Each structure stands twice: as C-alpha cells, then as structure tokens.
Tab-separated table of C-alpha atoms and ligand atoms in Angstrom:
chain	number	residue	atom	x	y	z
O	24	MET	CA	156.043	256.164	63.331
O	25	ALA	CA	156.574	259.458	63.878
O	26	GLU	CA	155.149	261.228	67.130
O	27	GLU	CA	151.215	262.844	66.614
O	28	LEU	CA	148.630	264.516	68.061
O	29	LEU	CA	145.628	265.457	68.354
O	30	ARG	CA	144.111	268.686	67.147
O	31	ILE	CA	140.387	268.922	68.554
O	32	ARG	CA	138.302	272.144	67.750
O	33	GLY	CA	135.867	272.343	71.114
O	34	GLY	CA	133.110	274.092	71.924
O	35	SER	CA	130.047	272.738	69.917
O	36	THR	CA	127.133	270.070	70.721
O	37	LEU	CA	128.132	266.629	70.120
O	38	HIS	CA	124.899	264.598	67.796
O	39	GLY	CA	125.309	261.160	67.074
O	40	GLU	CA	125.526	257.512	67.702
O	41	VAL	CA	129.206	255.276	68.102
O	42	PRO	CA	128.945	251.570	67.897
O	43	VAL	CA	130.632	250.234	71.088
O	44	GLN	CA	134.238	248.616	70.540
O	45	GLY	CA	134.936	245.422	71.945
O	46	ALA	CA	137.181	245.200	75.725
O	47	LYS	CA	140.106	245.954	75.536
O	48	ASN	CA	140.696	243.945	79.170
O	49	SER	CA	138.768	241.135	77.973
O	50	ALA	CA	140.111	240.674	74.671
O	51	LEU	CA	143.893	240.344	76.193
O	52	PRO	CA	142.968	237.808	78.747
O	53	LEU	CA	140.789	235.557	76.258
O	54	MET	CA	144.227	235.968	73.608
O	55	ALA	CA	145.991	234.832	76.133
O	56	ALA	CA	144.098	231.951	76.953
O	57	ALA	CA	144.147	230.444	73.510
O	58	LEU	CA	147.701	230.081	73.333
O	59	MET	CA	146.110	227.367	76.228
O	60	CYS	CA	143.776	226.263	73.676
O	61	SER	CA	144.849	223.215	70.867
O	62	GLY	CA	144.223	224.225	67.451
O	63	GLU	CA	142.265	227.554	66.542
O	64	THR	CA	140.263	230.554	68.587
O	65	VAL	CA	139.233	232.754	66.839
O	66	LEU	CA	137.704	235.973	67.937
O	67	HIS	CA	135.973	238.379	66.594
O	68	ARG	CA	135.114	241.686	68.041
O	69	VAL	CA	138.682	242.154	68.865
O	70	PRO	CA	139.604	245.994	68.804
O	71	ARG	CA	142.007	246.898	66.693
O	72	LEU	CA	144.615	248.903	69.263
O	73	THR	CA	148.425	248.639	70.035
O	74	ASP	CA	147.884	246.436	73.596
O	75	ILE	CA	146.459	244.084	71.239
O	76	ARG	CA	149.209	244.297	68.180
O	77	THR	CA	151.670	243.949	71.752
O	78	ALA	CA	149.780	240.211	72.405
O	79	GLY	CA	149.828	239.461	69.254
O	80	ARG	CA	153.447	239.559	69.267
O	81	ILE	CA	154.181	238.120	72.543
O	82	LEU	CA	151.467	234.844	71.106
O	83	GLU	CA	154.019	234.017	68.323
O	84	GLY	CA	157.009	234.531	70.696
O	85	LEU	CA	155.710	231.626	72.084
O	86	GLY	CA	155.287	229.646	68.885
O	87	CYS	CA	151.672	230.470	68.385
O	88	ALA	CA	150.057	231.681	65.256
O	89	CYS	CA	149.178	235.043	65.901
O	90	ARG	CA	146.102	236.886	62.387
O	91	THR	CA	144.387	239.938	62.874
O	92	GLU	CA	141.738	241.266	60.379
O	93	GLU	CA	140.026	243.398	60.803
O	94	ASN	CA	138.021	243.011	64.594
O	95	THR	CA	139.032	238.932	64.271
O	96	ALA	CA	141.945	237.334	65.673
O	97	VAL	CA	142.903	233.966	64.663
O	98	ILE	CA	144.899	232.101	66.865
O	99	ARG	CA	146.955	228.807	66.059
O	100	GLN	CA	148.808	226.515	68.368
O	101	HIS	CA	150.005	223.293	67.584
O	102	GLY	CA	152.619	223.167	70.188
O	103	LEU	CA	154.487	225.860	72.600
O	104	SER	CA	158.090	226.319	71.534
O	105	GLY	CA	159.211	229.168	74.391
O	106	SER	CA	157.966	229.922	77.404
O	107	GLU	CA	159.770	233.476	78.231
O	108	ILE	CA	157.491	236.957	77.518
O	109	PRO	CA	159.990	239.542	76.590
O	110	ASP	CA	161.328	241.961	78.786
O	111	ALA	CA	160.613	244.494	76.106
O	112	GLU	CA	156.913	243.766	76.138
O	113	MET	CA	156.605	243.029	79.259
O	114	ARG	CA	157.094	246.634	79.774
O	115	ARG	CA	155.207	247.990	77.461
O	116	MET	CA	151.558	246.600	78.777
O	117	ARG	CA	150.721	245.795	82.301
O	118	SER	CA	148.265	243.196	81.035
O	119	SER	CA	151.195	241.352	79.672
O	120	ILE	CA	150.952	239.331	83.391
O	121	MET	CA	147.844	238.289	81.679
O	122	PHE	CA	150.712	234.957	79.936
O	123	LEU	CA	151.377	233.270	83.384
O	124	GLY	CA	148.557	231.844	84.303
O	125	PRO	CA	147.500	229.762	80.141
O	126	LEU	CA	151.948	230.035	80.228
O	127	LEU	CA	151.582	227.442	83.545
O	128	GLY	CA	148.781	225.606	82.500
O	129	SER	CA	150.233	224.626	79.270
O	130	ALA	CA	154.679	224.934	79.226
O	131	GLN	CA	154.503	224.025	83.069
O	132	GLU	CA	156.558	227.297	82.892
O	133	CYS	CA	156.483	230.895	82.761
O	134	ILE	CA	159.782	233.391	82.492
O	135	LEU	CA	159.066	236.738	82.922
O	136	THR	CA	160.002	240.164	84.412
O	137	MET	CA	157.823	243.308	86.231
O	138	PRO	CA	155.004	244.030	83.639
O	139	GLY	CA	154.872	248.278	82.730
O	140	GLY	CA	151.818	249.989	81.466
O	141	CYS	CA	150.315	252.765	82.482
O	142	GLU	CA	151.657	254.343	85.370
O	143	LEU	CA	149.241	254.714	87.792
O	144	GLY	CA	151.544	254.261	90.921
O	145	PRO	CA	152.860	250.693	92.112
O	146	ARG	CA	151.553	247.716	90.628
O	147	PRO	CA	152.552	245.015	92.119
O	148	ILE	CA	152.378	241.240	90.988
O	149	ASP	CA	152.797	239.770	94.017
O	150	LEU	CA	148.784	238.043	94.424
O	151	HIS	CA	149.426	236.836	91.083
O	152	LEU	CA	152.391	235.024	92.266
O	153	ASP	CA	151.402	233.843	95.789
O	154	ALA	CA	147.810	232.139	94.297
O	155	MET	CA	149.755	230.834	91.442
O	156	ARG	CA	152.220	229.471	93.893
O	157	ARG	CA	149.215	227.900	96.278
O	158	LEU	CA	148.240	225.719	92.999
O	159	GLY	CA	151.789	224.610	93.286
O	160	ALA	CA	154.228	226.924	91.334
O	161	GLU	CA	157.595	228.119	92.373
O	162	ILE	CA	158.734	230.823	91.771
O	163	SER	CA	161.906	232.302	91.702
O	164	GLU	CA	163.873	235.578	90.941
O	165	GLN	CA	167.371	236.828	89.221
O	166	GLY	CA	168.435	239.988	88.255
O	167	GLY	CA	164.612	241.278	87.666
O	168	ARG	CA	163.973	237.698	85.770
O	169	ILE	CA	161.088	235.714	87.239
O	170	CYS	CA	160.653	232.389	87.219
O	171	CYS	CA	157.584	230.074	87.814
O	172	ARG	CA	157.648	226.349	87.467
O	173	ALA	CA	155.281	223.995	88.176
O	174	LYS	CA	155.400	220.752	86.655
O	175	ARG	CA	152.254	219.748	87.751
O	176	LEU	CA	149.319	222.348	88.956
O	177	ARG	CA	146.958	221.087	91.466
O	178	GLY	CA	143.554	222.491	92.554
O	179	ALA	CA	143.623	224.566	95.845
O	180	ARG	CA	141.323	226.811	98.223
O	181	ILE	CA	143.212	230.230	97.055
O	182	THR	CA	141.733	233.340	98.920
O	183	LEU	CA	142.654	237.276	97.614
O	184	PRO	CA	143.092	239.932	100.501
O	185	LEU	CA	141.705	241.745	97.781
O	186	PRO	CA	139.557	241.272	94.535
O	187	SER	CA	142.248	241.952	91.527
O	188	VAL	CA	141.123	241.401	88.563
O	189	GLY	CA	144.541	240.324	86.938
O	190	ALA	CA	144.674	237.679	89.446
O	191	THR	CA	141.378	236.585	89.119
O	192	GLU	CA	142.425	235.635	85.428
O	193	ASN	CA	145.794	233.787	85.944
O	194	VAL	CA	144.168	231.311	89.002
O	195	LEU	CA	141.062	230.994	85.737
O	196	THR	CA	143.587	230.309	83.568
O	197	ALA	CA	145.840	227.943	85.813
O	198	ALA	CA	143.382	226.385	87.168
O	199	ALA	CA	141.351	225.289	84.320
O	200	VAL	CA	143.928	222.797	83.370
O	201	ALA	CA	144.785	221.878	86.979
O	202	GLU	CA	144.255	218.406	88.583
O	203	GLY	CA	141.256	219.596	90.804
O	204	GLU	CA	139.302	221.321	92.317
O	205	THR	CA	139.562	224.884	92.446
O	206	VAL	CA	137.506	226.999	95.070
O	207	LEU	CA	138.737	231.032	93.978
O	208	CYS	CA	137.186	233.008	97.261
O	209	ASN	CA	137.039	236.664	96.736
O	210	ALA	CA	137.577	236.978	93.161
O	211	ALA	CA	136.529	239.955	90.886
O	212	ARG	CA	133.391	239.862	89.972
O	213	GLU	CA	133.839	242.407	87.121
O	214	PRO	CA	132.475	241.320	84.078
O	215	GLU	CA	135.501	240.495	82.040
O	216	ILE	CA	136.024	237.573	84.899
O	217	CYS	CA	132.884	236.624	83.377
O	218	ASP	CA	133.528	236.238	79.949
O	219	LEU	CA	137.413	235.241	80.038
O	220	ALA	CA	135.123	232.568	82.256
O	221	ARG	CA	132.067	231.978	79.250
O	222	PHE	CA	135.464	231.972	76.634
O	223	LEU	CA	136.917	229.515	78.382
O	224	ASN	CA	133.890	226.514	79.368
O	225	GLN	CA	133.195	227.086	75.794
O	226	CYS	CA	137.192	225.615	75.153
O	227	GLY	CA	135.878	222.780	77.205
O	228	ALA	CA	136.706	224.559	80.764
O	229	ARG	CA	134.228	223.705	83.942
O	230	ILE	CA	133.975	227.129	85.816
O	231	SER	CA	131.072	228.272	88.078
O	232	GLY	CA	130.229	231.040	89.822
O	233	ALA	CA	132.179	233.958	87.375
O	234	GLY	CA	130.910	237.224	88.441
O	235	GLY	CA	129.860	236.129	91.805
O	236	GLY	CA	132.947	236.390	95.044
O	237	THR	CA	133.718	232.892	95.579
O	238	VAL	CA	134.649	231.201	91.342
O	239	THR	CA	134.692	227.299	91.703
O	240	VAL	CA	137.390	224.856	88.650
O	241	ALA	CA	136.674	221.851	88.555
O	242	GLY	CA	140.275	221.122	87.070
O	243	VAL	CA	139.710	219.506	83.126
O	244	GLY	CA	143.770	219.128	81.393
O	245	THR	CA	143.597	220.597	78.562
O	246	LEU	CA	141.255	223.673	76.631
O	247	HIS	CA	140.522	223.548	72.640
O	248	GLY	CA	139.731	226.076	70.289
O	249	THR	CA	137.143	227.853	70.189
O	250	GLU	CA	135.090	230.823	68.174
O	251	TYR	CA	133.801	233.286	70.595
O	252	THR	CA	133.051	237.736	70.562
O	253	VAL	CA	134.402	239.454	72.733
O	254	MET	CA	131.937	242.058	75.301
O	255	PRO	CA	131.056	245.438	74.310
O	256	ASP	CA	133.787	248.198	76.272
O	257	ARG	CA	132.022	249.144	79.200
O	258	ILE	CA	134.720	251.650	80.029
O	259	ALA	CA	134.589	252.797	75.879
O	260	ALA	CA	131.027	253.639	75.919
O	261	MET	CA	131.042	255.871	79.149
O	262	THR	CA	134.127	257.541	77.855
O	263	TRP	CA	131.632	258.520	74.915
O	264	LEU	CA	128.674	258.830	77.162
O	265	CYS	CA	131.134	261.318	79.314
O	266	ALA	CA	132.111	263.306	76.103
O	267	GLY	CA	128.534	263.598	75.077
O	268	ALA	CA	127.721	265.050	79.172
O	269	ALA	CA	130.608	267.368	78.344
O	270	ALA	CA	129.710	269.041	75.600
O	271	GLY	CA	126.223	268.931	75.494
O	272	GLY	CA	124.148	267.833	72.257
O	273	CYS	CA	122.835	264.442	72.823
O	274	VAL	CA	124.815	261.098	71.645
O	275	CYS	CA	123.716	257.535	71.761
O	276	VAL	CA	125.972	254.115	71.878
O	277	SER	CA	124.383	251.326	70.804
O	278	GLY	CA	126.102	247.476	71.459
O	279	ALA	CA	126.551	248.176	75.005
O	280	VAL	CA	125.522	246.050	78.251
O	281	PRO	CA	123.776	248.905	79.835
O	282	GLN	CA	123.666	246.735	83.102
O	283	GLU	CA	127.299	246.397	83.102
O	284	MET	CA	127.212	250.680	83.591
O	285	GLU	CA	124.341	250.479	85.955
O	286	THR	CA	127.204	252.965	88.618
O	287	ALA	CA	128.339	254.659	86.150
O	288	LEU	CA	125.257	255.555	84.055
O	289	SER	CA	123.882	256.512	87.723
O	290	VAL	CA	126.816	259.405	87.604
O	291	LEU	CA	125.336	260.894	84.517
O	292	GLU	CA	121.773	260.808	86.239
O	293	ALA	CA	122.582	262.595	89.080
O	294	ALA	CA	125.080	265.213	87.079
O	295	GLY	CA	121.591	266.093	85.530
O	296	CYS	CA	121.907	264.362	81.761
O	297	ARG	CA	119.195	262.376	80.743
O	298	LEU	CA	118.940	258.215	79.947
O	299	ARG	CA	116.758	256.631	77.390
O	300	ILE	CA	118.194	253.298	77.268
O	301	ARG	CA	116.804	250.665	74.857
O	302	ASP	CA	117.918	247.083	73.836
O	303	GLY	CA	121.927	248.105	74.014
O	304	ARG	CA	121.560	251.551	73.755
O	305	ILE	CA	121.924	253.855	76.069
O	306	GLU	CA	121.501	257.313	74.316
O	307	LEU	CA	121.968	260.861	76.505
O	308	ARG	CA	119.969	264.132	76.247
O	309	ARG	CA	122.340	266.835	78.049
O	310	THR	CA	120.387	270.120	77.128
O	311	GLY	CA	120.430	271.439	80.691
O	312	VAL	CA	123.437	272.737	82.926
O	313	LEU	CA	125.260	269.868	84.465
O	314	ARG	CA	125.234	269.679	88.078
O	315	GLY	CA	128.179	268.362	90.490
O	316	VAL	CA	127.953	265.907	92.015
O	317	ARG	CA	128.065	264.829	95.607
O	318	TYR	CA	130.143	262.552	96.304
O	319	ILE	CA	131.846	258.785	93.900
O	320	ARG	CA	134.468	256.740	94.965
O	321	THR	CA	135.942	254.213	93.470
O	322	MET	CA	135.455	250.784	93.783
O	323	PRO	CA	135.832	247.127	92.321
O	324	TYR	CA	132.963	245.752	90.406
O	325	PRO	CA	129.607	246.926	90.637
O	326	GLY	CA	131.048	249.798	92.210
O	327	PHE	CA	132.462	252.835	90.439
O	328	PRO	CA	134.963	251.313	87.946
O	329	THR	CA	138.204	253.550	88.763
O	330	ASP	CA	138.748	253.294	84.655
O	331	ASP	CA	135.708	255.806	84.269
O	332	GLN	CA	137.499	257.816	87.891
O	333	ALA	CA	139.574	261.199	85.008
O	334	PRO	CA	136.042	260.664	82.223
O	335	VAL	CA	134.579	262.044	84.866
O	336	CYS	CA	136.525	264.495	86.672
O	337	ALA	CA	136.472	265.791	83.278
O	338	MET	CA	133.133	265.968	81.801
O	339	LEU	CA	132.488	267.791	85.536
O	340	SER	CA	135.623	269.818	85.995
O	341	ALA	CA	132.942	272.321	83.770
O	342	ALA	CA	129.587	271.779	85.459
O	343	ARG	CA	127.601	274.039	88.272
O	344	GLY	CA	129.238	272.948	91.680
O	345	THR	CA	131.635	270.716	93.827
O	346	THR	CA	132.424	267.580	92.778
O	347	VAL	CA	134.506	265.432	95.405
O	348	MET	CA	136.136	261.761	93.756
O	349	GLU	CA	137.909	259.608	96.018
O	350	GLU	CA	140.105	257.411	94.123
O	351	THR	CA	140.191	253.861	95.818
O	352	LEU	CA	141.886	251.354	93.769
O	353	PHE	CA	145.412	253.216	92.562
O	354	GLU	CA	147.993	255.827	93.692
O	355	SER	CA	148.419	258.152	90.496
O	356	ARG	CA	145.241	257.840	88.540
O	357	TYR	CA	145.301	261.875	88.754
O	358	LYS	CA	148.631	262.822	86.054
O	359	TYR	CA	145.638	264.221	84.151
O	360	VAL	CA	144.505	266.970	86.752
O	361	GLY	CA	147.967	269.320	86.229
O	362	GLU	CA	147.165	269.271	82.023
O	363	LEU	CA	143.006	269.576	82.977
O	364	LEU	CA	144.016	272.834	85.097
O	365	ARG	CA	145.865	273.940	81.629
O	366	MET	CA	142.155	274.611	80.024
O	367	GLY	CA	140.980	275.771	82.845
O	368	ALA	CA	140.068	273.903	85.780
O	369	ASP	CA	139.781	274.580	89.419
O	370	ILE	CA	140.791	270.987	90.875
O	371	ARG	CA	142.894	269.939	93.983
O	372	ILE	CA	144.611	266.762	95.135
O	373	SER	CA	144.547	265.718	98.244
O	374	GLY	CA	146.186	262.023	98.830
O	375	ARG	CA	143.097	259.954	96.974
O	376	THR	CA	141.129	262.514	97.063
O	377	ALA	CA	140.034	264.967	94.419
O	378	VAL	CA	137.385	267.817	95.190
O	379	ILE	CA	136.404	269.914	91.385
O	380	THR	CA	134.993	272.811	91.541
O	381	GLY	CA	132.924	273.245	88.692
O	382	VAL	CA	134.073	276.630	86.415
O	383	PRO	CA	131.829	278.426	83.710
O	384	ALA	CA	133.241	276.836	81.007
O	385	LEU	CA	136.981	275.255	80.295
O	386	HIS	CA	139.446	276.392	77.433
O	387	GLY	CA	141.791	274.555	74.820
O	388	ALA	CA	145.544	274.192	75.563
O	389	ASP	CA	148.581	272.346	74.386
O	390	VAL	CA	148.439	268.919	76.391
O	391	SER	CA	149.687	265.964	77.523
O	392	ALA	CA	147.711	262.536	77.774
O	393	MET	CA	150.129	260.835	80.859
O	394	ASP	CA	147.862	257.752	80.510
O	395	LEU	CA	145.187	255.673	78.715
O	396	ARG	CA	141.581	256.749	80.404
O	397	GLY	CA	143.765	260.221	81.512
O	398	GLY	CA	144.235	261.059	77.472
O	399	ALA	CA	140.815	260.334	76.900
O	400	ALA	CA	139.141	262.497	80.055
O	401	LEU	CA	142.107	265.719	78.252
O	402	GLY	CA	139.418	264.713	75.119
O	403	ILE	CA	136.589	265.044	76.502
O	404	ALA	CA	137.289	268.879	78.224
O	405	ALA	CA	139.165	269.603	74.947
O	406	ALA	CA	135.969	268.803	73.102
O	407	ALA	CA	133.575	270.834	76.061
O	408	ALA	CA	136.179	274.250	75.862
O	409	SER	CA	136.119	276.107	73.585
O	410	GLY	CA	138.865	276.771	70.710
O	411	GLU	CA	141.776	274.950	69.405
O	412	THR	CA	143.589	271.981	71.754
O	413	LEU	CA	146.379	269.961	70.500
O	414	LEU	CA	146.168	266.756	72.755
O	415	ARG	CA	149.447	264.783	72.758
O	416	GLY	CA	150.877	261.498	74.106
O	417	LEU	CA	148.561	259.787	71.813
O	418	GLY	CA	150.418	256.754	71.793
O	419	HIS	CA	148.631	256.464	75.586
O	420	ILE	CA	144.921	256.387	73.766
O	421	ASP	CA	145.589	254.318	70.776
O	422	ARG	CA	146.449	251.508	73.214
O	423	GLY	CA	142.989	251.494	74.999
O	424	TYR	CA	140.491	253.201	71.965
O	425	GLU	CA	140.709	252.088	68.307
O	426	ASP	CA	139.924	255.375	66.343
O	427	PHE	CA	139.752	258.501	68.742
O	428	ALA	CA	139.280	261.030	66.215
O	429	GLY	CA	137.249	259.125	63.902
O	430	VAL	CA	134.090	258.820	66.892
O	431	PHE	CA	134.897	261.966	67.773
O	432	ASN	CA	134.474	262.979	64.251
O	433	SER	CA	131.419	260.938	64.134
O	434	LEU	CA	129.534	263.443	66.305
O	435	GLY	CA	130.609	266.361	65.002
O	436	CYS	CA	134.054	267.237	67.294
O	437	GLU	CA	136.492	268.365	64.572
O	438	THR	CA	139.256	266.141	65.500
O	439	VAL	CA	142.415	265.776	63.361
O	440	ARG	CA	145.476	263.203	63.500
O	441	LEU	CA	148.648	264.992	63.350
O	442	PRO	CA	152.500	264.431	62.853
O	443	VAL	CA	153.887	266.272	65.823
O	444	PHE	CA	155.954	268.681	63.617
O	445	SER	CA	153.210	269.876	61.494
O	446	ALA	CA	151.143	270.564	64.266
O	447	SER	CA	153.352	272.802	65.696
O	448	THR	CA	154.606	274.088	62.550
O	449	GLU	CA	150.920	275.299	61.405
O	450	LYS	CA	150.672	276.516	64.892
O	451	THR	CA	153.243	279.236	65.173
O	452	GLY	CA	153.150	279.396	61.174
O	453	CYS	CA	156.245	278.697	60.632
O	454	THR	CA	157.343	277.011	57.704
O	455	ALA	CA	161.543	277.218	58.465
Y	14	LIG	C1	142.498	245.927	85.268
Y	14	LIG	C2	142.150	246.536	84.152
Y	14	LIG	C3	142.563	248.114	85.085
Y	14	LIG	C4	141.227	248.639	85.775
Y	14	LIG	C5	141.856	247.505	87.001
Y	14	LIG	C6	140.797	248.111	88.322
Y	14	LIG	C7	142.834	244.981	82.642
Y	14	LIG	C8	143.583	244.761	81.156
Y	14	LIG	N1	143.326	246.016	83.169
Y	14	LIG	O1	144.002	246.194	86.139
Y	14	LIG	O2	141.823	248.556	83.528
Y	14	LIG	O3	142.316	249.932	86.244
Y	14	LIG	O4	141.306	245.901	86.904
Y	14	LIG	O5	139.407	247.815	87.389
Y	14	LIG	O6	141.661	244.244	82.884
Y	14	LIG	N2	146.898	245.024	93.625
Y	14	LIG	C9	147.969	244.518	94.068
Y	14	LIG	N3	149.044	242.670	94.222
Y	14	LIG	C10	148.454	242.510	92.338
Y	14	LIG	C11	147.083	242.933	92.031
Y	14	LIG	C12	146.563	244.291	92.292
Y	14	LIG	O7	148.583	245.052	94.819
Y	14	LIG	O8	149.479	241.348	92.464
Y	14	LIG	C13	146.330	245.612	93.799
Y	14	LIG	C14	146.915	247.088	92.603
Y	14	LIG	O9	148.166	248.008	92.983
Y	14	LIG	C15	145.343	248.370	92.754
Y	14	LIG	C16	144.190	247.012	92.988
Y	14	LIG	O10	145.142	245.798	93.423
Y	14	LIG	O11	145.081	248.684	93.756
Y	14	LIG	C17	143.131	246.018	92.153
Y	14	LIG	O12	144.371	246.138	90.740
Y	14	LIG	P1	142.933	244.971	89.515
Y	14	LIG	O13	142.585	244.668	90.204
Y	14	LIG	O14	144.961	243.880	89.997
Y	14	LIG	O15	143.892	245.754	88.268
Y	14	LIG	P2	144.391	245.048	87.795
Y	14	LIG	O16	143.715	243.738	86.900
Y	14	LIG	O17	145.899	245.349	87.243
C-alpha cells in the first residue's frame, strides 16, 4: 500500500461528539485468549486497526478461523495446528507476546521471538517468561527463537517485581487452564486486566480479585467460546479530549467509562478545562486560556497513564505557564518532542523529565510520527497550530486509532489523508 500522510489545517476551535472506539489494549489480549476457547468466540466493539489485523493473522496461522466484519470479530477454534508465532508478526507489534499464555495453556508450547511494536526504549519480556516458569514451563532459547514448553501447567504463587500489564495478562490466561490455584501478587490493576478477567470468566474461568493487587485464579482445564463486548478505549477518549483542550471549543466523547479516566481527567481540569460528566459522556469545554499543570508523573493505574503522556504534553505546549512531566515507565517516550519543536514548542528533556514551557502559539510544520501515541500528540498539536501540518508516519497512528482523520474532520479540523507523493507535489506545486 502506498505510504500516506495526514494534511491537517489547524487553528479552528473544535466542536462535536465522538463515540469512543473499543480498546486496542483490551481487544488484543482478548483475541489471543480466544484461541484457548473451544468453539466460537464473538467479540464486539473490536476497533478496526492494523494491530487487530495482525492478531487475526496470528490466530489463522495457529489454525483458528478469524473473520472480522465492521467491529465484530468471530474466532473459531476447533483444534490448533501450530504453536509458533512468525518473527515478522512478533516484530510488527508488542502485543504478539499476549499469545504466550494462551498457547502454553492450550498447545502446551509456544515458540516466539522478541516482540517489536513502538520503540519506547528497552521492552524486555523477562517478567512474562519468569511467570511462565513459575507455572511449570521450561524455556530455552536458540538463535533468537524462544521455546516455551509445559506438559502440564500447575498453579503457583507468583509475585511480579513490578505490575506489568502484559505479564499479568499472560498469567491470567495460562493460569486459567492450569491445574490448581494461582495467586498473583503485585498484579497490574489496569481496567484492561478487569476486562480480560471478565471475558475469561464468561468462558468458564474462575478468576477473582482482578483490578486489585492480588488476583486468584482457580484453574479449570478447559474454556469455551462466548460473546463479549470489548471495553471502550480510555486512551483514545483522552486523545480527543486533549485535542479539544489544545484547540479550544467543546468536544464530547460518548460511550466512555469516566471512572477509569479519573487521573487523566483531573489533569484536564487543572489545565483550566470545564468537564461535564454524565452517563458515559464526557464533555470538555475550553473557552479561556489553557494553563500549564505544575507536575505530572506517569504511573501504573490508577496513576496518570503513560499512554496519555504525549497527548497531554502536546496539549500543554501552547498553554500559559510551565509543566513538568516525568515519565517513569518507558525510557524513550519523548521521541515526538523533536517534532513538536519544529512546530514552535519549547520543551526541554532531561532524562525522563520534560519541562514544557508554554508558547503563545504553535505553527504548522512537516513532522513525522515515531510511535503511536507520539503520532497522536503531533495531530493534537497540529489541530491547535496555525496553518497546515503534514503528519507523516501514519502507519503508527493506524495501529491505534480507527479513523483519526475522520474524527478530526467530524470535530471541524480539516484533515485529509493523502499518498505521500501527491502531498509533496501539492505542497511544492511541482507537477513534473
Ligand atoms: C501495556 C500497554 C501499553 C502501556 C503499558 C503501560 C498493551 C498492548 N500495551 O504495555 O500501551 O503503555 O501497558 O501501561 O496493553 N517490563 C519489564 N519486563 C517485562 C515486562 C515489562 O521490565 O517482562 C517493564 C517495561 O519495560 C516497562 C514496565 O515494565 O518499563 C511496564 O510495562 P508493561 O506494563 O508490561 O507494559 P506492556 O504490557 O508492554
């Protein structure tokens, strides 16, 4: 497919309502878990994303049938035919690691390579592998291929050294079909963990305590398919609210779960936005100036989400005053900052801290997304900036947002998706 970019004409206030898409970070582990379920699993509100297509291909490679139509994925499992995830798919997205627990649980084996995905600094999988060892897996590595085998998975007491979301999800899936009871301490408490536990329980698992630091899983041996609706995407919801806050106006997201976004929403309020929250609708109004927020620190849930870091920094880059942002989870999550500087932002990075000094205005520029949330951040800055921005690296944004351009247009920010070649032709006026 030809490389594409977004041409965003900024500077207008935003107005409108956006229905929130299904959560990528929940749909992916749910799809992986579906391979453990005999018969048919139907997932609704699955976002149409490249990562979802990658997960579908991995499922098919393992012998499942996976059909997606609009926002529904139907996965049929009548016996697996493989246990290896191709290196190309592993490199394409970090979430391919989510197949580890389900494959070990149902095929007694999983062969994989180091996962790729957004380059946010080193993203090891040691916690995933250690946890699988605790459940009885033997793990060997040869030439970059990691082979995990377990004739029988046995429940165990596992304490994670840090509350990794992915490692928690792999423990939940593998332990669901293990023999005996697993107690997972220092588990991640993200809402996506609760969504996975709810789904697995509907498939016959016996998981309790999800959403808290200690989760107990009573192994049940086998799981069956079910029909389930993926939770709404709290990160996408925050992205649209940040765009409204940055550009000004009134943006409403519907179908969200505001209780799962409290820390993020409190930052919007601290920045001077007015929020009205009712029945899953979050309405943000920003008429006055946006103010810097003294100090924000990313933390595991219920702290401020690392995935909201870039959108919020972009939003505050034209606020009045200074914001100090500390990123505690990932080392290289400020790659977008260099691009924001091209748009006139004043941001200094020192290690994991970014100091954002608000400028009176941003201006459009030719910029590139380096990762998913950094790309969304550039889109937010472009909506607030005067003039036109060409946003390249659209592939990153398509991994996590169903229709970024469509949402921006619906809010009144003129955004066009163009092949890279015709965009540069238009800009230079060169037709040769
Ligand atoms: C998930 C989300 C991602 C989000 C992140 C933190 C998905 C698909 N992705 O990623 O969007 O930014 O949670 O909320 O759900 N770590 C290790 N060893 C491991 C695993 C993790 O050291 O084996 C470290 C990581 O480098 C990072 C921290 O633990 O510093 C948290 O990572 P983790 O919670 O595992 O994030 P992901 O599950 O990869």
